[in-house]
JSON list of C-alpha atoms in Angstrom, two decimals:
[
{"chain": "A", "resi": 1, "resn": "MET", "atom": "CA", "xyz": [17.14, 103.51, 244.33]},
{"chain": "A", "resi": 2, "resn": "THR", "atom": "CA", "xyz": [17.54, 99.97, 245.63]},
{"chain": "A", "resi": 3, "resn": "LYS", "atom": "CA", "xyz": [14.84, 97.97, 247.37]},
{"chain": "A", "resi": 4, "resn": "ALA", "atom": "CA", "xyz": [16.68, 98.29, 250.70]},
{"chain": "A", "resi": 5, "resn": "HIS", "atom": "CA", "xyz": [16.87, 102.08, 250.37]},
{"chain": "A", "resi": 6, "resn": "TRP", "atom": "CA", "xyz": [13.21, 102.24, 249.33]},
{"chain": "A", "resi": 7, "resn": "ILE", "atom": "CA", "xyz": [12.17, 100.19, 252.39]},
{"chain": "A", "resi": 8, "resn": "THR", "atom": "CA", "xyz": [14.24, 102.39, 254.72]},
{"chain": "A", "resi": 9, "resn": "GLU", "atom": "CA", "xyz": [12.69, 105.55, 253.26]},
{"chain": "A", "resi": 10, "resn": "ALA", "atom": "CA", "xyz": [9.16, 104.12, 253.50]},
{"chain": "A", "resi": 11, "resn": "ALA", "atom": "CA", "xyz": [9.72, 103.12, 257.13]},
{"chain": "A", "resi": 12, "resn": "ALA", "atom": "CA", "xyz": [10.97, 106.61, 257.98]},
{"chain": "A", "resi": 13, "resn": "ARG", "atom": "CA", "xyz": [8.04, 108.33, 256.21]},
{"chain": "A", "resi": 14, "resn": "THR", "atom": "CA", "xyz": [5.33, 106.11, 257.69]},
{"chain": "A", "resi": 15, "resn": "GLY", "atom": "CA", "xyz": [6.79, 105.67, 261.18]},
{"chain": "A", "resi": 16, "resn": "MET", "atom": "CA", "xyz": [6.33, 101.91, 260.91]},
{"chain": "A", "resi": 17, "resn": "PRO", "atom": "CA", "xyz": [9.11, 99.55, 262.05]},
{"chain": "A", "resi": 18, "resn": "ARG", "atom": "CA", "xyz": [11.49, 98.63, 259.22]},
{"chain": "A", "resi": 19, "resn": "PRO", "atom": "CA", "xyz": [10.92, 94.82, 259.52]},
{"chain": "A", "resi": 20, "resn": "ARG", "atom": "CA", "xyz": [7.18, 95.32, 259.13]},
{"chain": "A", "resi": 21, "resn": "VAL", "atom": "CA", "xyz": [7.63, 97.54, 256.06]},
{"chain": "A", "resi": 22, "resn": "GLU", "atom": "CA", "xyz": [10.03, 94.95, 254.63]},
{"chain": "A", "resi": 23, "resn": "ARG", "atom": "CA", "xyz": [7.47, 92.13, 255.10]},
{"chain": "A", "resi": 24, "resn": "VAL", "atom": "CA", "xyz": [4.75, 94.18, 253.40]},
{"chain": "A", "resi": 25, "resn": "ALA", "atom": "CA", "xyz": [7.04, 95.14, 250.51]},
{"chain": "A", "resi": 26, "resn": "ARG", "atom": "CA", "xyz": [8.21, 91.54, 250.05]},
{"chain": "A", "resi": 27, "resn": "ARG", "atom": "CA", "xyz": [4.60, 90.28, 249.94]},
{"chain": "A", "resi": 28, "resn": "LEU", "atom": "CA", "xyz": [3.51, 93.01, 247.54]},
{"chain": "A", "resi": 29, "resn": "LEU", "atom": "CA", "xyz": [6.41, 92.40, 245.15]},
{"chain": "A", "resi": 30, "resn": "ALA", "atom": "CA", "xyz": [5.87, 88.62, 245.32]},
{"chain": "A", "resi": 31, "resn": "GLU", "atom": "CA", "xyz": [2.20, 89.13, 244.44]},
{"chain": "A", "resi": 32, "resn": "PHE", "atom": "CA", "xyz": [3.12, 91.37, 241.49]},
{"chain": "A", "resi": 33, "resn": "GLU", "atom": "CA", "xyz": [5.67, 88.80, 240.30]},
{"chain": "A", "resi": 34, "resn": "GLY", "atom": "CA", "xyz": [3.07, 86.02, 240.47]},
{"chain": "A", "resi": 35, "resn": "LEU", "atom": "CA", "xyz": [0.57, 88.06, 238.47]},
{"chain": "A", "resi": 36, "resn": "ILE", "atom": "CA", "xyz": [3.15, 88.90, 235.79]},
{"chain": "A", "resi": 37, "resn": "VAL", "atom": "CA", "xyz": [4.21, 85.24, 235.51]},
{"chain": "A", "resi": 38, "resn": "ALA", "atom": "CA", "xyz": [0.54, 84.26, 235.15]},
{"chain": "A", "resi": 39, "resn": "GLY", "atom": "CA", "xyz": [0.23, 86.71, 232.24]},
{"chain": "A", "resi": 40, "resn": "CYS", "atom": "CA", "xyz": [-1.99, 89.26, 234.00]},
{"chain": "A", "resi": 41, "resn": "GLN", "atom": "CA", "xyz": [-1.79, 92.99, 233.42]},
{"chain": "A", "resi": 42, "resn": "ILE", "atom": "CA", "xyz": [-1.07, 95.12, 236.49]},
{"chain": "A", "resi": 43, "resn": "GLU", "atom": "CA", "xyz": [-2.29, 98.71, 236.52]},
{"chain": "A", "resi": 44, "resn": "LEU", "atom": "CA", "xyz": [-1.15, 101.06, 239.26]},
{"chain": "A", "resi": 45, "resn": "ARG", "atom": "CA", "xyz": [-3.07, 104.33, 239.00]},
{"chain": "A", "resi": 46, "resn": "GLY", "atom": "CA", "xyz": [-0.76, 107.31, 238.74]},
{"chain": "A", "resi": 47, "resn": "LEU", "atom": "CA", "xyz": [2.26, 105.11, 237.97]},
{"chain": "A", "resi": 48, "resn": "GLY", "atom": "CA", "xyz": [1.45, 103.03, 234.90]},
{"chain": "A", "resi": 49, "resn": "ARG", "atom": "CA", "xyz": [0.82, 99.47, 233.82]},
{"chain": "A", "resi": 50, "resn": "PHE", "atom": "CA", "xyz": [2.88, 96.34, 233.42]},
{"chain": "A", "resi": 51, "resn": "TRP", "atom": "CA", "xyz": [2.05, 93.51, 231.01]},
{"chain": "A", "resi": 52, "resn": "THR", "atom": "CA", "xyz": [3.79, 90.72, 229.12]},
{"chain": "A", "resi": 53, "resn": "GLU", "atom": "CA", "xyz": [4.19, 90.32, 225.37]},
{"chain": "A", "resi": 54, "resn": "LEU", "atom": "CA", "xyz": [5.24, 87.27, 223.41]},
{"chain": "A", "resi": 55, "resn": "VAL", "atom": "CA", "xyz": [8.35, 87.84, 221.30]},
{"chain": "A", "resi": 56, "resn": "PRO", "atom": "CA", "xyz": [8.31, 85.20, 218.55]},
{"chain": "A", "resi": 57, "resn": "ALA", "atom": "CA", "xyz": [11.30, 83.03, 217.70]},
{"chain": "A", "resi": 58, "resn": "HIS", "atom": "CA", "xyz": [13.65, 84.85, 215.35]},
{"chain": "A", "resi": 59, "resn": "ARG", "atom": "CA", "xyz": [17.16, 84.91, 213.88]},
{"chain": "A", "resi": 60, "resn": "ARG", "atom": "CA", "xyz": [19.70, 87.40, 215.16]},
{"chain": "A", "resi": 61, "resn": "TRP", "atom": "CA", "xyz": [23.16, 88.31, 213.83]},
{"chain": "A", "resi": 62, "resn": "MET", "atom": "CA", "xyz": [25.93, 87.61, 216.36]},
{"chain": "A", "resi": 63, "resn": "PRO", "atom": "CA", "xyz": [28.90, 89.85, 215.50]},
{"chain": "A", "resi": 64, "resn": "LYS", "atom": "CA", "xyz": [31.39, 88.02, 217.71]},
{"chain": "A", "resi": 65, "resn": "SER", "atom": "CA", "xyz": [30.88, 84.63, 216.04]},
{"chain": "A", "resi": 66, "resn": "ARG", "atom": "CA", "xyz": [29.91, 86.22, 212.69]},
{"chain": "A", "resi": 67, "resn": "ASP", "atom": "CA", "xyz": [26.87, 84.07, 212.12]},
{"chain": "A", "resi": 68, "resn": "TYR", "atom": "CA", "xyz": [23.12, 84.01, 212.67]},
{"chain": "A", "resi": 69, "resn": "ARG", "atom": "CA", "xyz": [21.61, 82.32, 215.71]},
{"chain": "A", "resi": 70, "resn": "GLU", "atom": "CA", "xyz": [18.06, 81.10, 216.21]},
{"chain": "A", "resi": 71, "resn": "LEU", "atom": "CA", "xyz": [16.59, 82.65, 219.34]},
{"chain": "A", "resi": 72, "resn": "PRO", "atom": "CA", "xyz": [13.60, 80.93, 220.97]},
{"chain": "A", "resi": 73, "resn": "ALA", "atom": "CA", "xyz": [10.26, 82.62, 221.60]},
{"chain": "A", "resi": 74, "resn": "GLU", "atom": "CA", "xyz": [9.99, 84.31, 224.97]},
{"chain": "A", "resi": 75, "resn": "ARG", "atom": "CA", "xyz": [7.75, 86.57, 227.00]},
{"chain": "A", "resi": 76, "resn": "LYS", "atom": "CA", "xyz": [9.00, 90.03, 227.97]},
{"chain": "A", "resi": 77, "resn": "VAL", "atom": "CA", "xyz": [7.63, 92.45, 230.53]},
{"chain": "A", "resi": 78, "resn": "ARG", "atom": "CA", "xyz": [6.54, 95.82, 229.18]},
{"chain": "A", "resi": 79, "resn": "PHE", "atom": "CA", "xyz": [5.76, 99.03, 231.06]},
{"chain": "A", "resi": 80, "resn": "LYS", "atom": "CA", "xyz": [3.84, 102.12, 230.00]},
{"chain": "A", "resi": 81, "resn": "MET", "atom": "CA", "xyz": [3.83, 105.10, 232.34]},
{"chain": "A", "resi": 82, "resn": "SER", "atom": "CA", "xyz": [0.60, 106.91, 233.15]},
{"chain": "A", "resi": 83, "resn": "ARG", "atom": "CA", "xyz": [-0.23, 110.29, 231.64]},
{"chain": "A", "resi": 84, "resn": "LYS", "atom": "CA", "xyz": [-0.02, 111.84, 235.09]},
{"chain": "A", "resi": 85, "resn": "LEU", "atom": "CA", "xyz": [3.50, 110.52, 235.68]},
{"chain": "A", "resi": 86, "resn": "ARG", "atom": "CA", "xyz": [4.60, 111.59, 232.19]},
{"chain": "A", "resi": 87, "resn": "LYS", "atom": "CA", "xyz": [3.19, 115.07, 232.81]},
{"chain": "A", "resi": 88, "resn": "ASP", "atom": "CA", "xyz": [4.87, 115.31, 236.23]},
{"chain": "A", "resi": 89, "resn": "MET", "atom": "CA", "xyz": [8.22, 114.24, 234.79]},
{"chain": "A", "resi": 90, "resn": "ASN", "atom": "CA", "xyz": [8.00, 116.58, 231.77]},
{"chain": "A", "resi": 91, "resn": "PRO", "atom": "CA", "xyz": [6.27, 119.80, 232.93]}
]
């Protein structure tokens, strides 16, 4: 489901005008993005939690060039679904 489809569905379910739903969704997603960039953990009850982890610098084999490359350290976003969501998905 794309963001546009999600916004259209939310507007239809809530009866709110689509532009208003789009503004709210844009602000909410921007806030989540800012928190993730700042390194905060976001927990959404019933859905799960998002957090970042540091992946240290490491060497990786590149099959196309047939040599090892040094990859820099980076932060990656991780997600763990809630027990409720896992239970609902796998009855």
